[in-house]
Coordinates of C-alpha atoms in Angstrom, one line a residue:
X117 CA 23.8 -52.1 19.1
X118 CA 24.6 -49.8 21.8
X119 CA 21.6 -47.3 22.0
X120 CA 19.7 -45.7 24.7
X121 CA 16.1 -47.1 24.2
X122 CA 14.4 -44.6 26.4
X123 CA 15.8 -41.9 24.3
X124 CA 14.5 -43.4 21.0
X125 CA 11.2 -43.8 22.5
X126 CA 10.8 -39.9 23.7
X127 CA 12.2 -39.1 20.4
X128 CA 9.3 -41.1 18.4
X129 CA 6.9 -39.8 20.8
X130 CA 8.5 -36.1 20.3
X131 CA 7.9 -36.9 16.3
X132 CA 4.2 -38.2 16.7
X133 CA 3.4 -35.1 18.7
X134 CA 5.2 -32.8 15.8
X135 CA 3.4 -34.6 13.5
X136 CA 0.2 -33.8 15.0
X137 CA 1.0 -30.2 15.7
X138 CA 2.2 -29.7 12.2
X139 CA -1.0 -31.1 10.7
X140 CA -3.1 -29.0 13.4
X141 CA -1.3 -26.0 12.0
X142 CA -1.6 -26.8 8.4
X143 CA -5.2 -27.4 8.7
X144 CA -6.1 -24.2 10.0
X145 CA -3.0 -22.3 8.7
X146 CA -5.3 -19.4 7.3
X147 CA -6.5 -19.2 11.0
X148 CA -3.0 -19.0 12.4
X149 CA -1.6 -16.7 10.0
X150 CA -4.3 -13.8 10.1
X151 CA -3.9 -14.4 13.8
X152 CA -0.2 -13.6 13.8
X153 CA -1.2 -10.8 11.3
X154 CA -3.5 -9.2 13.9
X155 CA -0.7 -9.7 16.3
X156 CA 1.4 -7.7 14.4
X157 CA -1.1 -5.2 13.7
X158 CA -2.0 -4.2 17.4
X159 CA 1.0 -4.6 18.8
X160 CA 2.5 -1.0 18.7
X161 CA -1.3 -0.1 20.0
X162 CA -0.8 -2.6 22.6
X163 CA 2.8 -1.0 23.9
X164 CA 1.7 2.5 23.5
X165 CA -1.7 1.9 26.1
X166 CA 1.3 0.6 28.7
X167 CA 1.5 4.0 30.4
X168 CA -2.1 3.9 31.0
X169 CA -3.1 0.4 31.5
X170 CA -0.3 -1.2 33.6
X171 CA -2.1 -4.9 33.4
X172 CA -1.0 -6.6 30.2
X173 CA -4.7 -8.9 30.0
X174 CA -6.5 -5.5 30.2
X175 CA -4.1 -3.7 27.5
X176 CA -4.4 -6.7 25.3
X177 CA -8.5 -6.8 25.3
X178 CA -8.4 -3.1 25.0
X179 CA -6.1 -3.0 22.0
X180 CA -8.1 -5.8 20.5
X181 CA -11.6 -4.5 20.9
X182 CA -10.7 -1.0 19.8
X183 CA -8.6 -1.8 16.6
X184 CA -9.0 -5.3 15.8
X185 CA -12.3 -6.4 16.0
X186 CA -13.8 -3.1 14.6
X187 CA -11.3 -3.5 11.3
X188 CA -12.4 -7.6 10.9
X189 CA -16.1 -6.7 11.3
X190 CA -15.6 -3.5 8.5
X191 CA -13.6 -6.0 6.2
X192 CA -16.5 -8.9 6.8
X193 CA -19.4 -6.3 6.2
X194 CA -17.5 -4.7 2.8
X195 CA -17.0 -8.2 1.7
X196 CA -20.7 -9.3 2.3
X197 CA -22.1 -5.8 0.6
X198 CA -19.6 -6.3 -2.6
X199 CA -20.7 -10.2 -3.0
X200 CA -24.2 -9.1 -2.7
X201 CA -23.5 -6.5 -5.6
X202 CA -21.4 -9.0 -7.5
X203 CA -24.5 -11.3 -7.1
X204 CA -26.9 -8.6 -8.5
X205 CA -24.8 -7.7 -11.3
X206 CA -24.5 -11.2 -12.7
X207 CA -28.5 -11.9 -12.6
X208 CA -28.7 -8.3 -14.4
X209 CA -26.4 -8.9 -16.8
X210 CA -27.1 -12.6 -17.1
X211 CA -22.9 -13.2 -17.0
X212 CA -22.1 -17.0 -16.6
X213 CA -18.9 -17.1 -14.4
X214 CA -18.5 -20.6 -14.6
X215 CA -16.7 -22.3 -12.0
X216 CA -16.0 -19.1 -10.4
X217 CA -19.9 -18.8 -9.8
X218 CA -20.1 -22.5 -8.4
X219 CA -17.0 -21.6 -5.9
X220 CA -18.5 -17.9 -4.6
X221 CA -22.2 -19.7 -4.3
X222 CA -22.0 -20.8 -0.8
X223 CA -20.7 -16.9 0.1
X224 CA -23.4 -15.3 -2.1
X225 CA -26.0 -17.1 0.1
X226 CA -24.5 -16.2 3.5
X227 CA -23.8 -12.8 2.5
X228 CA -27.5 -12.3 1.6
X229 CA -28.5 -11.9 5.3
X230 CA -26.4 -8.6 5.2
X231 CA -28.7 -5.7 3.8
X232 CA -28.2 -2.4 2.1
X233 CA -28.2 -0.4 4.9
X234 CA -30.6 2.3 3.3
X235 CA -32.7 -0.9 2.8
X236 CA -32.8 -1.7 6.3
X237 CA -34.0 1.7 7.4
X238 CA -36.2 2.1 5.1
X239 CA -38.3 -0.9 6.5
X240 CA -41.6 0.1 8.1
X241 CA -40.0 -0.7 11.7
X242 CA -36.5 -1.4 12.8
X243 CA -37.8 -4.7 14.4
X244 CA -39.1 -6.1 11.1
X245 CA -35.8 -5.3 9.8
X246 CA -33.9 -7.1 12.5
X247 CA -36.5 -9.6 12.2
X248 CA -35.7 -10.3 8.6
X249 CA -32.3 -10.2 9.0
X250 CA -32.3 -12.9 11.6
X251 CA -34.9 -14.7 9.9
X252 CA -32.2 -15.1 7.3
X253 CA -29.4 -16.1 9.2
X254 CA -30.6 -19.0 10.9
X255 CA -30.5 -20.9 7.2
X256 CA -27.1 -20.6 7.8
X257 CA -26.2 -21.4 11.5
X258 CA -23.8 -23.9 10.4
X259 CA -21.5 -21.9 8.5
X260 CA -21.7 -18.8 10.8
X261 CA -20.4 -21.2 13.6
X262 CA -17.7 -22.5 11.7
X263 CA -16.8 -18.7 10.7
X264 CA -17.7 -17.6 14.5
X265 CA -15.3 -20.0 15.9
X266 CA -12.5 -19.3 13.3
X267 CA -12.7 -15.6 14.3
X268 CA -12.7 -16.6 18.1
X269 CA -9.6 -18.3 17.3
X270 CA -7.8 -15.8 15.3
X271 CA -8.6 -13.3 18.5
X272 CA -7.3 -16.1 21.0
X273 CA -3.9 -16.6 19.3
X274 CA -3.6 -12.5 19.1
X275 CA -4.7 -12.0 22.4
X276 CA -1.9 -14.3 24.1
X277 CA 0.6 -13.3 21.6
X278 CA 0.0 -9.7 22.6
X279 CA 0.1 -10.5 26.4
X280 CA 2.7 -13.3 26.8
X281 CA 5.2 -12.4 23.7
X282 CA 8.1 -11.4 26.3
X283 CA 7.5 -15.3 27.6
X284 CA 7.9 -16.7 24.3
X285 CA 10.7 -14.5 23.3
X286 CA 12.6 -15.5 26.3
X287 CA 11.8 -19.2 26.1
X288 CA 13.1 -19.2 22.4
X289 CA 16.0 -17.5 23.2
X290 CA 17.0 -19.9 26.3
X291 CA 16.4 -22.8 24.2
X292 CA 18.0 -21.7 20.9
X293 CA 20.2 -19.1 21.6
X294 CA 23.9 -19.9 20.0
X295 CA 27.5 -18.2 21.0
X296 CA 27.6 -16.1 17.7
X297 CA 24.4 -14.8 18.3
X298 CA 22.9 -15.4 14.8
X299 CA 19.9 -16.9 16.2
X300 CA 19.1 -13.8 18.3
X301 CA 19.8 -11.5 15.5
X302 CA 17.6 -13.4 12.8
X303 CA 14.9 -13.5 15.0
X304 CA 15.6 -9.5 15.7
X305 CA 15.7 -9.0 11.8
X306 CA 12.5 -10.8 11.3
X307 CA 10.3 -9.5 13.8
X308 CA 11.2 -6.0 13.2
X309 CA 10.3 -6.1 9.4
X310 CA 7.2 -8.0 10.3
X311 CA 6.0 -5.5 12.6
X312 CA 6.8 -2.9 9.7
X313 CA 5.4 -4.4 6.9
X314 CA 2.1 -5.6 8.9
X315 CA 1.6 -2.4 11.0
X316 CA 2.6 -0.2 8.5
X317 CA 0.4 -1.7 5.9
X318 CA -2.7 -1.8 8.0
X319 CA -2.2 2.1 9.3
X320 CA -1.7 3.0 5.4
X321 CA -4.8 0.9 4.3
X322 CA -7.0 2.6 7.2
X323 CA -5.6 6.4 6.2
X324 CA -5.9 5.6 2.3
X325 CA -9.6 4.2 3.1
X326 CA -10.7 7.1 5.0
X327 CA -9.5 9.7 2.6
X328 CA -11.2 7.8 -0.5
X329 CA -14.6 7.2 1.5
X330 CA -14.2 11.1 2.1
X331 CA -13.3 12.1 -1.1
X332 CA -15.8 9.6 -3.1
X333 CA -18.7 10.9 -0.7
X334 CA -18.0 14.1 -1.3
X335 CA -17.6 14.2 -5.1
X336 CA -20.9 12.1 -5.1
X337 CA -22.7 14.7 -3.3
X338 CA -22.2 17.6 -6.1
X339 CA -22.8 15.1 -9.0
X340 CA -24.8 16.2 -11.6
X341 CA -28.5 14.4 -12.2
X342 CA -28.0 11.1 -14.2
X343 CA -24.5 10.1 -12.9
X344 CA -23.3 9.3 -9.2
X345 CA -20.9 7.4 -7.4
X346 CA -22.2 3.9 -6.5
X347 CA -22.0 3.3 -2.9
X348 CA -19.1 5.6 -2.2
X349 CA -18.3 4.8 1.3
X350 CA -18.0 1.1 0.5
X351 CA -15.4 2.0 -2.4
X352 CA -13.6 3.9 -0.3
X353 CA -13.4 0.7 2.1
X354 CA -12.6 -1.0 -0.9
X355 CA -10.0 1.4 -2.0
X356 CA -8.5 1.0 1.5
X357 CA -8.2 -2.5 1.2
X358 CA -6.5 -2.6 -2.1
X359 CA -4.2 -0.8 -1.2
X360 CA -2.4 -3.6 1.0
X361 CA -0.7 -4.4 -2.8
X362 CA 1.6 -1.8 -3.3
X363 CA 1.8 0.6 -6.5
X364 CA -1.3 -1.0 -8.3
X365 CA -3.5 -2.2 -5.6
X366 CA -5.6 1.2 -4.9
X367 CA -5.7 1.8 -9.3
X368 CA -7.6 -1.8 -9.2
X369 CA -10.6 0.3 -8.0
X370 CA -10.4 3.7 -8.9
X371 CA -9.7 2.9 -12.5
X372 CA -12.5 0.6 -12.8
X373 CA -14.7 3.3 -11.4
X374 CA -13.6 5.7 -13.6
X375 CA -14.5 3.8 -16.7
X376 CA -17.8 3.2 -15.3
X377 CA -18.5 6.7 -14.7
X378 CA -17.5 7.5 -18.1
X379 CA -19.8 4.6 -19.7
X380 CA -22.7 6.3 -18.1
X381 CA -21.8 9.5 -19.0
X382 CA -21.8 8.7 -22.3
X383 CA -25.0 7.0 -22.1
X384 CA -27.0 10.0 -20.5
X385 CA -24.6 12.5 -22.9
X386 CA -23.8 14.7 -20.0
X387 CA -22.0 14.6 -16.6
X388 CA -18.0 14.6 -18.6
X389 CA -16.7 17.1 -16.7
X390 CA -17.9 15.4 -13.3
X391 CA -16.0 12.4 -14.6
X392 CA -12.8 14.6 -15.3
X393 CA -12.8 15.9 -11.7
X394 CA -13.1 12.2 -10.3
X395 CA -10.3 11.3 -12.3
X396 CA -8.3 13.8 -11.0
X397 CA -9.1 13.7 -7.4
X398 CA -8.9 9.9 -7.5
X399 CA -5.5 10.0 -9.0
X400 CA -3.9 12.9 -6.9
X401 CA -5.8 12.9 -3.6
X402 CA -6.2 9.3 -3.1
X403 CA -3.8 8.0 -5.1
X404 CA -0.7 10.0 -5.5
X405 CA -0.5 11.9 -2.2
X406 CA -1.4 8.8 0.4
X407 CA 1.4 6.8 -1.6
X408 CA 3.7 9.6 -1.6
X409 CA 3.5 10.9 2.1
X410 CA 2.6 7.6 3.9
X411 CA 3.6 4.7 2.3
X412 CA 7.6 5.6 2.6
X413 CA 7.1 5.6 6.7
X414 CA 4.7 3.0 7.5
X415 CA 5.5 0.3 5.1
X416 CA 8.6 -2.3 4.9
X417 CA 11.4 0.0 4.0
X418 CA 13.8 -3.1 4.9
X419 CA 12.5 -5.1 2.2
X420 CA 12.8 -4.3 -1.4
X421 CA 9.8 -3.1 -2.8
X422 CA 9.9 -5.2 -6.0
X423 CA 9.7 -8.6 -3.6
X424 CA 7.2 -6.7 -1.4
X425 CA 4.8 -6.7 -4.6
X426 CA 5.7 -10.2 -5.7
X427 CA 4.8 -11.2 -2.4
X428 CA 1.2 -9.8 -2.3
X429 CA 0.7 -10.9 -5.7
X430 CA 1.8 -14.6 -5.5
X431 CA 0.9 -15.1 -2.1
X432 CA -2.9 -15.3 -2.8
X433 CA -2.4 -17.1 -6.0
X434 CA -0.1 -20.0 -4.1
X435 CA -2.1 -20.5 -0.9
X436 CA -5.4 -18.3 -1.4
X437 CA -7.2 -15.8 0.6
X438 CA -4.7 -15.9 3.5
X439 CA -1.9 -15.9 0.9
X440 CA -2.0 -12.0 1.6
X441 CA -1.0 -12.4 4.9
X442 CA 1.4 -15.6 4.4
X443 CA 3.1 -14.2 1.2
X444 CA 4.7 -11.2 3.2
X445 CA 5.1 -13.4 6.3
X446 CA 7.4 -16.2 4.0
X447 CA 9.0 -13.3 2.5
X448 CA 11.0 -11.9 5.5
X449 CA 11.8 -15.3 6.7
X450 CA 13.6 -16.3 3.6
X451 CA 14.9 -12.9 2.8
X452 CA 16.8 -12.8 5.9
X453 CA 17.8 -16.2 6.1
X454 CA 19.4 -15.4 3.0
X455 CA 21.4 -12.4 4.0
X456 CA 21.9 -14.0 7.8
X457 CA 22.8 -17.4 7.3
X458 CA 22.7 -18.8 3.7
X459 CA 26.4 -17.0 2.4
X460 CA 28.5 -18.4 5.5
X461 CA 26.7 -21.8 5.1
X462 CA 28.0 -21.7 1.3
X463 CA 31.4 -20.2 2.3
X464 CA 31.9 -23.1 4.9
X465 CA 32.4 -20.4 7.4
X466 CA 31.4 -19.9 11.2
X467 CA 28.1 -18.3 11.3
X468 CA 28.1 -14.7 13.0
X469 CA 25.5 -11.9 12.9
X470 CA 28.1 -10.1 10.5
X471 CA 27.1 -12.3 7.7
X472 CA 28.5 -12.1 4.2
X473 CA 25.4 -11.3 3.1
X474 CA 24.8 -7.7 4.5
X475 CA 26.1 -5.5 6.9
X476 CA 24.9 -5.8 10.7
X477 CA 25.2 -2.8 13.2
X478 CA 24.2 -2.1 16.6
X479 CA 22.5 1.3 17.1
X480 CA 20.7 1.8 20.8
X481 CA 20.6 -1.9 21.7
X482 CA 19.2 -3.1 18.5
X483 CA 20.6 -4.6 15.3
X484 CA 19.6 -3.1 12.1
X485 CA 20.7 -4.6 8.6
X486 CA 21.7 -3.0 5.4
X487 CA 22.0 -5.8 2.2
X488 CA 21.5 -6.3 -1.1
X489 CA 18.1 -7.2 -0.6
X490 CA 17.0 -3.5 0.7
X491 CA 16.2 -0.9 -1.2
X492 CA 18.8 1.8 -2.2
X493 CA 18.0 4.8 0.6
X494 CA 18.8 7.3 -2.4
X495 CA 16.1 5.5 -4.5
X496 CA 13.2 7.2 -2.4
X497 CA 11.5 4.1 -2.3
X498 CA 10.5 1.9 0.5

């Protein structure tokens, strides 16, 4: 047989290296996906800072420190406090969660080091409170160290993508570009929609969380005796996080909270007017107005809303917690492949940016796309 043994050996080495890389990414898939999410969420801020901070390294650090790290810490703290409240509820009601309780057990133990801020401030001294927190944390050094390593990896992935994304794009264009321009059109479409979906949803979640926290806190300040909104700021933050799931996400928070307030009012025999006001404010100010005014401008206008909802629903069910970010990412890749590449593959024609699945027009140096996978502009949906 006439073959190049040297080239065959290099192909074998390439296969081994590709397998090692794939295994590494698969083992830490959640970390890499979260890093990509943080990159897209902070990239608009990174680019806006260019006029004030010319050095890319400093600009990337500022963008991550001012936006990404505080957001991740808030989410982590909110999750920890929520787990503690779940643990207290389970103990008080003597509820058996079965396997779910077994799965949540380690996280409930770790979240015990996060104390209620009010209880922390009521300590005889701040030093005593810090000592108690540190003593609890020492019992989970291993798990906390692992979480810190993953968080550090997320920051590193996002940092180098922010600083060197143009180099990665140039390398990709040199190595994989084609005469028809399909690869470049596909990469541009995917990049544009990932930026829109990720950054848009973060902005919407942050705005919704602030609106909800202020609304719940204001209502709680005027609540009658015997009925109050539990942890109004905490539930406001949870409302913002839940808004990542379009249409139904916010309702998953304020509807159960309304039911709880109605139950408390029924037990005490008073406070029905306050419950009605809470439902009105939550439905209109927290839910309807942000969804009507903000979401059309910040969330995935080029991807059909129904597909986005399905990606948020089935993503976590299929892949776990990081499916919340991996689901939309996979959706964007699949939709644009089906729009730009698949129709011409099936038709047996040469590939070009003007794919049979949709029309691509050039405006301002960038390619934009409209196809059957996008919402009808007359629908008014995003």
